[in-house]
Structure formats: structure tokens, C-alpha cells
Amino acid sequence: MKNKTKNILTALAFCVVSGGLLAFNAYAVPNIATLTQTKPVSLQSFAASAAQEKPVAITLASSKVPVLNVEGKAPVSTVNDELERTMTAEEMQQIYNYIDNSKEVTESRKMSDQEVNRRKALEDRYVYDGIRPQNKLPLKPGASSFYFDMSKDIWIYPDRELTDEELLQFVDWSYRVVFAQSKRLQKQQLDAKDIGKEEAMAKARESVSKLFDADISKMEASAAFNKFGPEQKGEWLVHFQPYKVRTLEANGSAFMMYDVMIDALSGTVIDTTIFNSAYKRTPITSVMNKQIRQDPSWIEAAKAIVVKKQGDTRPIQKSTIIQDQAYDQRGVVAVSIEMKGGSSYTVELRYPEKTLRCLIYEPAASGK
């Protein structure tokens, strides 16, 4: 299956650390406070595991899906600057000691849906409006009925709804943990011939626009550069999401997000994916699978995306539907399109709509 890039893209949808900016989307917070339970060596590895726990549903963009209207200047987060200025060496070391010795984090009870939604909305206010808790989160038993017992790796919640102050303490601690952990990450440097951040973001915007007919001019954009594999190949990961996306989710509003992966050396877009919070997938049964394989319209739809949307006019050598139970379970029909010259596309289409979920590009092998 030519989707080796998907875990990386999913990770980006959860957590982006770029240029010192910490940016979390609506799906990250439930696990951020327990970031340390797997003793991560990087935020990307945490994000990937979180993505596997809660898959995100996806579909084609639509102008009817609401995106938060941002008038005037776009919201700006000051969280990173504030933590950089105010977190002491002692506090950082306390977090590192905890991370290095933590085993498995538990909770005295589950947060209610109402508490989770209130927390999401408060997090947006924390990030963009500068709302802060009056006191820091208690880290051991004491006078408070809400605290995180660091010595036992357990969150203690009272037998009542958490207050706004307590939820803000939860959020504040989460950001402090991730900030401290980000300081352990070694920033990877671009090679001399790699494209820069602005060029990568421009290519990502162009890809999203032509594949999904989406206006992302009022969306929050994040970009992160990483090197992967034994060859340390540089790749840009670009993520677009609405501002204050956590509030949209808390209110039950549908929203879109987009992830784009770009080869830093060639500047080639190798994966463009759309996420839709409201999409309901339809798993493909064995009967449906047989019908799909006998229906040429799936391959024709995939070809149309490559030729008309992507704009690739090279001759198509071969087109086949990829057989994989993982696709069936996700409600996706994946079509392999092999081009003259040795490069290929994997076009993932949602069942039954035939709408594009993602387009993955595989350049021709060296020497072809």
C-alpha cells in the first residue's frame, strides 16, 4: 500500500511544532496531559500514537461547511512567548524528572462530554485570548479536590463538574509539558538545496486549492520541516485548520482541515489530504467490494482527478483498484494510477460518494 506518508500526516494533524510555535488542533488536548505516559522522544511520535487511537473521518471540501470567519487581523497566540519568558529552570526540570520516570497515567473518572467541550472552548481562549488560570495545577494531594498526583501518575477529579478555573489549570499544565518536551527536540536544519518554508506553504496552498476547490485564506497555517529515514530526506509538513477550531468542535460545528507533504529537495507535493470532522464513513462489505471492482466509474473518477484536478497530462499506463481490507474498513476505494515514466498516484476515494480523500504521489524510481 503506497500510503507510508499517512502516519506522518496524521501526526501533523494532531501537533505541530514549528519555529518555536506550539499549535494544537481539536483532537490533541485529550491526550496532551498524558503525553508522558509513553516516554516520548519527540512530539511527532506522541501525535502518531494519538492518531491511531482516534481516527479522523474525512471527505471532500464543500463551501457549505462553516469555517470560523476571521475579520481583520488573524488571531495570534502568545502562549509560546509567555512560557519561554516565565517557566523557570526548576519547573522545567520537574517536568523532565516526571517524564523520565512516568509509567501509565490514569484518571479517577472520565471527564463528561460537557466538561470536555467546555475545556476545548476554554483552550481556545487560553491560546488566543490570553485567559489564564488564577493558580497553577496542584501536583500532589492537598487542599484541592482537583489535582494531578505526579507520584502516582493519576488525575484526581472531584465528584462534580470541573470549574472553569480547574479546566484552565488542566490546559495550562498540558501546554507546559509540551513546551518543556519541545526543548528536548533538536531542530533539524534545511540542506542547501531544500526549498524554504514560504515556498513550501505556497505549494501546499496551491495543491489544496486545485484538488479541493477550497479557500484557505482565512485558515491557520503551520509548517514543520523534518528529515526521515536513513538518507535523512527532508520533507515539509504543512497543516491548515480554522482558527479557534476547538470551539467549533465543542459547539458541534463541522470544519475542514488539510495536510500537505512536500519533498523539500524537489519541491514536489507528495501527499494532500482533507479532514472533515462531520464525515460519517461507510465501511465496504465484501458484496460492495465485488460491485466496486466491476464498476469502471471508480477508475474513471480517479483518472479525472489526476488529469483534470492535478493537471498531470502524461499518458496513463495502468489503472487498478487496490485490494486491501484496511481500505474497506475505512470506507475508502484506493485506485493506483501508473504514469508513463514510472511515477504513480494513489487516489483515495470515499465510498459511496467517489469524493477525494487524498492524493498520494510516488515519483519514478531513480534511474527510470
Short mmCIF file of C-alpha atoms in Angstrom, two decimals:
data_model
loop_
_atom_site.label_atom_id
_atom_site.label_comp_id
_atom_site.label_asym_id
_atom_site.label_seq_id
_atom_site.Cartn_x
_atom_site.Cartn_y
_atom_site.Cartn_z
CA MET A 1 0.00 0.00 0.00
CA LYS A 2 1.53 3.30 -1.08
CA ASN A 3 0.48 5.26 1.98
CA LYS A 4 3.66 5.25 4.04
CA THR A 5 3.28 9.00 4.43
CA LYS A 6 -0.10 8.79 6.15
CA ASN A 7 1.17 8.26 9.69
CA ILE A 8 3.32 11.36 9.36
CA LEU A 9 0.45 13.43 8.00
CA THR A 10 -1.87 12.24 10.75
CA ALA A 11 0.75 13.20 13.28
CA LEU A 12 0.86 16.69 11.85
CA ALA A 13 -2.94 16.97 12.25
CA PHE A 14 -2.51 16.42 15.97
CA CYS A 15 0.52 18.50 16.88
CA VAL A 16 2.83 20.86 15.01
CA VAL A 17 5.99 22.29 16.48
CA SER A 18 7.43 24.79 14.04
CA GLY A 19 9.64 27.79 14.59
CA GLY A 20 9.03 27.66 18.33
CA LEU A 21 5.24 27.85 17.87
CA LEU A 22 3.13 25.26 19.63
CA ALA A 23 -0.11 24.71 17.73
CA PHE A 24 -2.67 22.10 18.76
CA ASN A 25 -5.85 21.21 16.98
CA ALA A 26 -9.13 19.99 18.35
CA TYR A 27 -8.03 16.37 18.62
CA ALA A 28 -4.81 16.84 20.55
CA VAL A 29 -5.86 18.00 24.01
CA PRO A 30 -7.44 14.82 25.39
CA ASN A 31 -4.01 13.17 25.27
CA ILE A 32 -1.60 16.06 25.78
CA ALA A 33 -1.81 15.97 29.55
CA THR A 34 -0.87 12.29 29.47
CA LEU A 35 1.88 12.88 26.94
CA THR A 36 4.46 11.43 29.26
CA GLN A 37 2.90 8.01 29.71
CA THR A 38 4.77 6.59 26.69
CA LYS A 39 8.01 8.41 27.48
CA PRO A 40 8.12 10.06 24.04
CA VAL A 41 11.35 11.12 22.45
CA SER A 42 9.55 13.52 20.15
CA LEU A 43 6.19 15.24 19.83
CA GLN A 44 5.72 13.65 16.44
CA SER A 45 5.83 10.16 17.95
CA PHE A 46 3.22 11.13 20.54
CA ALA A 47 0.99 12.58 17.89
CA ALA A 48 1.17 9.49 15.72
CA SER A 49 0.09 7.22 18.58
CA ALA A 50 -2.75 9.57 19.44
CA ALA A 51 -3.89 9.49 15.82
CA GLN A 52 -4.10 5.70 15.89
CA GLU A 53 -6.29 5.84 18.99
CA LYS A 54 -8.81 8.23 17.43
CA PRO A 55 -9.02 8.09 13.63
CA VAL A 56 -10.36 11.18 11.92
CA ALA A 57 -13.16 10.96 9.36
CA ILE A 58 -12.63 12.64 6.03
CA THR A 59 -14.43 13.82 2.89
CA LEU A 60 -14.31 16.31 0.03
CA ALA A 61 -14.41 20.01 0.81
CA SER A 62 -17.69 21.87 0.49
CA SER A 63 -18.41 25.58 0.60
CA LYS A 64 -21.40 24.76 2.81
CA VAL A 65 -19.20 23.60 5.67
CA PRO A 66 -18.73 26.51 8.10
CA VAL A 67 -15.27 27.91 8.71
CA LEU A 68 -14.82 30.42 11.51
CA ASN A 69 -14.96 33.90 10.00
CA VAL A 70 -11.81 35.81 10.82
CA GLU A 71 -12.22 39.53 10.34
CA GLY A 72 -9.30 41.94 10.39
CA LYS A 73 -6.09 40.57 11.83
CA ALA A 74 -5.84 36.83 12.32
CA PRO A 75 -5.73 35.64 15.94
CA VAL A 76 -2.22 35.32 17.30
CA SER A 77 -1.14 33.05 20.13
CA THR A 78 1.28 34.39 22.74
CA VAL A 79 1.48 31.14 24.71
CA ASN A 80 4.93 30.14 23.48
CA ASP A 81 6.46 33.55 24.19
CA GLU A 82 4.90 33.63 27.65
CA LEU A 83 6.13 30.15 28.58
CA GLU A 84 9.57 30.99 27.23
CA ARG A 85 9.64 34.02 29.49
CA THR A 86 8.06 32.65 32.65
CA MET A 87 8.89 28.94 33.01
CA THR A 88 11.77 28.53 35.43
CA ALA A 89 14.62 26.04 35.18
CA GLU A 90 13.25 24.34 38.30
CA GLU A 91 9.82 23.90 36.72
CA MET A 92 11.33 22.54 33.51
CA GLN A 93 13.44 20.06 35.46
CA GLN A 94 10.42 18.98 37.50
CA ILE A 95 8.62 18.12 34.25
CA TYR A 96 11.66 16.31 32.84
CA ASN A 97 12.00 14.24 36.00
CA TYR A 98 8.36 13.30 35.77
CA ILE A 99 8.57 12.43 32.04
CA ASP A 100 11.61 10.23 32.55
CA ASN A 101 10.01 8.27 35.39
CA SER A 102 6.36 8.17 34.39
CA LYS A 103 4.73 4.82 33.58
CA GLU A 104 1.00 4.90 32.85
CA VAL A 105 -1.30 7.84 33.55
CA THR A 106 -4.82 7.10 34.82
CA GLU A 107 -7.87 9.11 35.90
CA SER A 108 -10.13 8.83 38.92
CA ARG A 109 -13.06 9.14 36.49
CA LYS A 110 -13.73 10.08 32.90
CA MET A 111 -14.46 13.70 32.08
CA SER A 112 -18.07 14.18 31.00
CA ASP A 113 -18.84 15.32 27.44
CA GLN A 114 -19.87 18.68 28.84
CA GLU A 115 -16.55 19.06 30.65
CA VAL A 116 -14.61 18.08 27.52
CA ASN A 117 -16.47 20.62 25.38
CA ARG A 118 -16.01 23.36 27.96
CA ARG A 119 -12.33 22.54 28.12
CA LYS A 120 -11.97 22.82 24.35
CA ALA A 121 -13.63 26.23 24.26
CA LEU A 122 -11.52 27.40 27.20
CA GLU A 123 -8.38 26.19 25.47
CA ASP A 124 -9.08 28.48 22.52
CA ARG A 125 -9.47 31.36 24.95
CA TYR A 126 -6.21 30.30 26.60
CA VAL A 127 -4.38 30.20 23.26
CA TYR A 128 -5.82 33.25 21.51
CA ASP A 129 -7.37 35.50 24.19
CA GLY A 130 -4.75 35.25 26.92
CA ILE A 131 -7.09 33.73 29.52
CA ARG A 132 -5.07 32.06 32.28
CA PRO A 133 -5.92 30.13 35.46
CA GLN A 134 -5.56 32.08 38.66
CA ASN A 135 -3.39 29.30 40.11
CA LYS A 136 -1.21 26.54 38.71
CA LEU A 137 -2.38 22.93 38.72
CA PRO A 138 -1.73 21.21 42.09
CA LEU A 139 0.68 18.32 41.53
CA LYS A 140 0.11 16.43 44.78
CA PRO A 141 -2.69 15.76 47.27
CA GLY A 142 -3.59 18.69 49.48
CA ALA A 143 -6.33 21.22 49.92
CA SER A 144 -7.65 20.93 46.36
CA SER A 145 -10.16 18.27 45.27
CA PHE A 146 -8.76 18.55 41.73
CA TYR A 147 -5.09 17.76 41.15
CA PHE A 148 -2.60 15.61 39.29
CA ASP A 149 -0.72 13.26 41.60
CA MET A 150 2.68 13.11 39.89
CA SER A 151 3.98 10.46 42.29
CA LYS A 152 1.19 8.04 41.31
CA ASP A 153 0.52 9.13 37.70
CA ILE A 154 -3.18 9.76 38.34
CA TRP A 155 -5.58 12.63 37.70
CA ILE A 156 -7.95 13.18 40.60
CA TYR A 157 -11.29 14.77 39.67
CA PRO A 158 -13.95 15.76 42.21
CA ASP A 159 -17.42 14.14 42.17
CA ARG A 160 -18.84 17.20 40.46
CA GLU A 161 -18.34 19.11 37.23
CA LEU A 162 -14.93 20.72 37.00
CA THR A 163 -14.96 24.51 37.23
CA ASP A 164 -13.57 26.79 34.51
CA GLU A 165 -10.58 27.51 36.75
CA GLU A 166 -9.84 23.79 37.10
CA LEU A 167 -10.19 23.16 33.37
CA LEU A 168 -7.84 26.06 32.66
CA GLN A 169 -5.33 24.52 35.07
CA PHE A 170 -5.60 21.28 33.09
CA VAL A 171 -4.97 23.14 29.80
CA ASP A 172 -2.12 25.21 31.25
CA TRP A 173 -0.33 22.10 32.55
CA SER A 174 -0.74 20.41 29.16
CA TYR A 175 0.96 23.29 27.37
CA ARG A 176 3.75 23.46 29.94
CA VAL A 177 4.51 19.75 29.49
CA VAL A 178 4.60 20.00 25.70
CA PHE A 179 6.66 23.21 25.83
CA ALA A 180 9.23 21.55 28.09
CA GLN A 181 9.35 18.48 25.88
CA SER A 182 9.78 20.63 22.75
CA LYS A 183 13.00 21.98 24.23
CA ARG A 184 14.43 18.48 24.06
CA LEU A 185 13.84 18.26 20.33
CA GLN A 186 16.79 19.07 18.13
CA LYS A 187 15.71 21.46 15.40
CA GLN A 188 16.51 19.94 12.03
CA GLN A 189 18.23 22.16 9.52
CA LEU A 190 17.47 22.59 5.84
CA ASP A 191 20.06 21.41 3.36
CA ALA A 192 21.43 23.97 0.91
CA LYS A 193 19.15 22.89 -1.98
CA ASP A 194 15.97 22.40 0.08
CA ILE A 195 13.06 24.76 -0.51
CA GLY A 196 12.22 27.16 2.32
CA LYS A 197 9.13 27.47 4.47
CA GLU A 198 7.37 30.15 2.42
CA GLU A 199 7.80 28.23 -0.83
CA ALA A 200 6.56 25.05 0.83
CA MET A 201 3.47 26.80 2.17
CA ALA A 202 2.77 28.33 -1.24
CA LYS A 203 2.94 24.91 -2.88
CA ALA A 204 0.67 23.47 -0.17
CA ARG A 205 -1.93 26.21 -0.68
CA GLU A 206 -1.86 25.65 -4.44
CA SER A 207 -2.36 21.89 -4.03
CA VAL A 208 -5.30 22.24 -1.63
CA SER A 209 -6.92 24.85 -3.84
CA LYS A 210 -6.75 22.87 -7.09
CA LEU A 211 -7.65 19.46 -5.63
CA PHE A 212 -10.45 20.53 -3.29
CA ASP A 213 -11.57 23.92 -4.66
CA ALA A 214 -11.07 25.23 -1.12
CA ASP A 215 -10.48 28.80 0.06
CA ILE A 216 -7.97 28.51 2.89
CA SER A 217 -7.02 32.19 3.02
CA LYS A 218 -8.64 32.58 6.45
CA MET A 219 -7.30 29.36 7.93
CA GLU A 220 -4.44 28.96 10.38
CA ALA A 221 -1.35 27.53 8.67
CA SER A 222 1.53 25.66 10.32
CA ALA A 223 4.64 24.19 8.71
CA ALA A 224 7.26 21.83 10.09
CA PHE A 225 10.45 20.55 8.48
CA ASN A 226 11.74 17.07 9.28
CA LYS A 227 14.25 14.58 7.95
CA PHE A 228 13.24 10.94 7.67
CA GLY A 229 14.85 7.58 7.03
CA PRO A 230 18.47 6.51 6.78
CA GLU A 231 19.01 9.01 3.95
CA GLN A 232 17.68 11.84 6.15
CA LYS A 233 15.46 13.03 3.34
CA GLY A 234 13.94 16.42 4.07
CA GLU A 235 10.17 16.89 3.93
CA TRP A 236 7.85 19.78 4.73
CA LEU A 237 4.59 19.06 6.54
CA VAL A 238 2.01 21.82 6.15
CA HIS A 239 -1.27 21.87 8.08
CA PHE A 240 -4.30 24.14 7.60
CA GLN A 241 -7.15 24.41 10.10
CA PRO A 242 -9.76 27.01 11.07
CA TYR A 243 -8.85 29.46 13.81
CA LYS A 244 -10.38 28.51 17.15
CA VAL A 245 -11.11 25.04 15.79
CA ARG A 246 -11.60 23.66 19.32
CA THR A 247 -14.55 26.00 19.82
CA LEU A 248 -16.07 24.81 16.55
CA GLU A 249 -15.75 21.21 17.70
CA ALA A 250 -17.15 21.98 21.15
CA ASN A 251 -20.19 23.59 19.51
CA GLY A 252 -20.70 20.64 17.17
CA SER A 253 -19.88 22.71 14.08
CA ALA A 254 -18.40 20.93 11.06
CA PHE A 255 -14.98 22.03 9.90
CA MET A 256 -12.28 21.07 7.42
CA MET A 257 -8.55 20.62 7.86
CA TYR A 258 -5.90 19.92 5.24
CA ASP A 259 -2.47 18.28 5.39
CA VAL A 260 0.16 18.52 2.67
CA MET A 261 3.53 16.77 2.48
CA ILE A 262 6.24 18.17 0.21
CA ASP A 263 9.62 16.79 -0.81
CA ALA A 264 11.99 19.52 0.35
CA LEU A 265 14.65 18.86 -2.29
CA SER A 266 12.49 18.66 -5.41
CA GLY A 267 9.60 20.79 -4.15
CA THR A 268 7.18 18.08 -5.31
CA VAL A 269 3.89 17.70 -3.44
CA ILE A 270 3.70 14.04 -2.49
CA ASP A 271 0.52 13.91 -0.37
CA THR A 272 -2.52 16.16 0.01
CA THR A 273 -5.26 15.07 2.43
CA ILE A 274 -8.54 16.54 3.64
CA PHE A 275 -10.12 16.01 7.07
CA ASN A 276 -13.79 16.65 7.82
CA SER A 277 -14.97 16.46 11.42
CA ALA A 278 -18.57 15.69 10.40
CA TYR A 279 -17.98 12.93 7.87
CA LYS A 280 -19.52 9.52 8.61
CA ARG A 281 -17.64 6.73 6.91
CA THR A 282 -19.36 3.74 5.31
CA PRO A 283 -17.30 0.54 5.66
CA ILE A 284 -17.20 -1.52 2.48
CA THR A 285 -18.58 -5.07 2.75
CA SER A 286 -17.39 -7.99 0.63
CA VAL A 287 -20.52 -7.64 -1.52
CA MET A 288 -19.87 -3.93 -2.03
CA ASN A 289 -16.23 -4.65 -2.81
CA LYS A 290 -17.20 -7.03 -5.60
CA GLN A 291 -19.58 -4.45 -7.07
CA ILE A 292 -16.90 -1.74 -6.93
CA ARG A 293 -14.36 -3.91 -8.79
CA GLN A 294 -16.93 -4.42 -11.55
CA ASP A 295 -17.75 -0.71 -11.79
CA PRO A 296 -15.35 1.21 -14.11
CA SER A 297 -16.64 4.58 -12.88
CA TRP A 298 -14.32 4.38 -9.83
CA ILE A 299 -11.24 4.22 -12.02
CA GLU A 300 -12.62 6.93 -14.29
CA ALA A 301 -13.21 9.19 -11.28
CA ALA A 302 -9.62 8.64 -10.13
CA LYS A 303 -8.25 9.37 -13.61
CA ALA A 304 -10.28 12.58 -13.77
CA ILE A 305 -8.72 13.78 -10.52
CA VAL A 306 -5.18 13.12 -11.78
CA VAL A 307 -5.77 14.71 -15.18
CA LYS A 308 -8.29 17.49 -14.52
CA LYS A 309 -7.58 18.42 -10.89
CA GLN A 310 -3.89 17.59 -10.55
CA GLY A 311 -3.22 18.65 -14.14
CA ASP A 312 -0.92 15.76 -15.00
CA THR A 313 -1.16 15.31 -18.78
CA ARG A 314 1.36 12.48 -19.14
CA PRO A 315 -0.05 9.25 -20.62
CA ILE A 316 -1.60 6.85 -18.10
CA GLN A 317 -0.09 3.40 -18.45
CA LYS A 318 -2.20 1.40 -15.99
CA SER A 319 -5.11 1.91 -13.57
CA THR A 320 -6.18 -0.61 -10.94
CA ILE A 321 -8.24 -0.71 -7.75
CA ILE A 322 -6.03 -1.63 -4.78
CA GLN A 323 -7.35 -4.57 -2.77
CA ASP A 324 -6.79 -4.10 0.95
CA GLN A 325 -9.12 -4.79 3.90
CA ALA A 326 -7.80 -1.68 5.67
CA TYR A 327 -9.31 0.45 2.90
CA ASP A 328 -12.59 -1.45 3.11
CA GLN A 329 -12.82 -0.89 6.85
CA ARG A 330 -12.23 2.84 6.38
CA GLY A 331 -14.81 3.14 3.61
CA VAL A 332 -12.18 4.07 1.01
CA VAL A 333 -11.67 2.92 -2.58
CA ALA A 334 -7.99 3.34 -3.46
CA VAL A 335 -7.03 3.48 -7.13
CA SER A 336 -3.45 3.13 -8.36
CA ILE A 337 -2.66 5.26 -11.43
CA GLU A 338 0.66 4.46 -13.11
CA MET A 339 2.05 7.15 -15.40
CA LYS A 340 4.42 6.93 -18.35
CA GLY A 341 7.93 7.33 -16.99
CA GLY A 342 7.45 5.25 -13.86
CA SER A 343 5.75 7.64 -11.43
CA SER A 344 2.35 6.83 -9.94
CA TYR A 345 -0.55 8.15 -7.88
CA THR A 346 -2.73 6.58 -5.25
CA VAL A 347 -6.15 8.22 -5.39
CA GLU A 348 -8.25 7.55 -2.28
CA LEU A 349 -11.98 8.00 -2.92
CA ARG A 350 -14.72 7.91 -0.30
CA TYR A 351 -17.46 5.30 -0.66
CA PRO A 352 -20.11 5.74 -1.95
CA GLU A 353 -19.64 9.40 -2.98
CA LYS A 354 -16.49 8.94 -5.12
CA THR A 355 -15.16 12.11 -3.50
CA LEU A 356 -11.45 12.64 -2.99
CA ARG A 357 -9.98 11.90 0.42
CA CYS A 358 -6.32 12.23 -0.51
CA LEU A 359 -3.91 12.13 -3.41
CA ILE A 360 -0.52 10.47 -2.89
CA TYR A 361 2.25 10.85 -5.47
CA GLU A 362 5.10 8.39 -5.89
CA PRO A 363 7.95 9.71 -8.10
CA ALA A 364 9.63 7.33 -10.50
CA ALA A 365 12.43 5.28 -9.01
CA SER A 366 15.91 6.64 -9.59
CA GLY A 367 17.24 5.60 -12.97
CA LYS A 368 13.87 5.26 -14.65
#
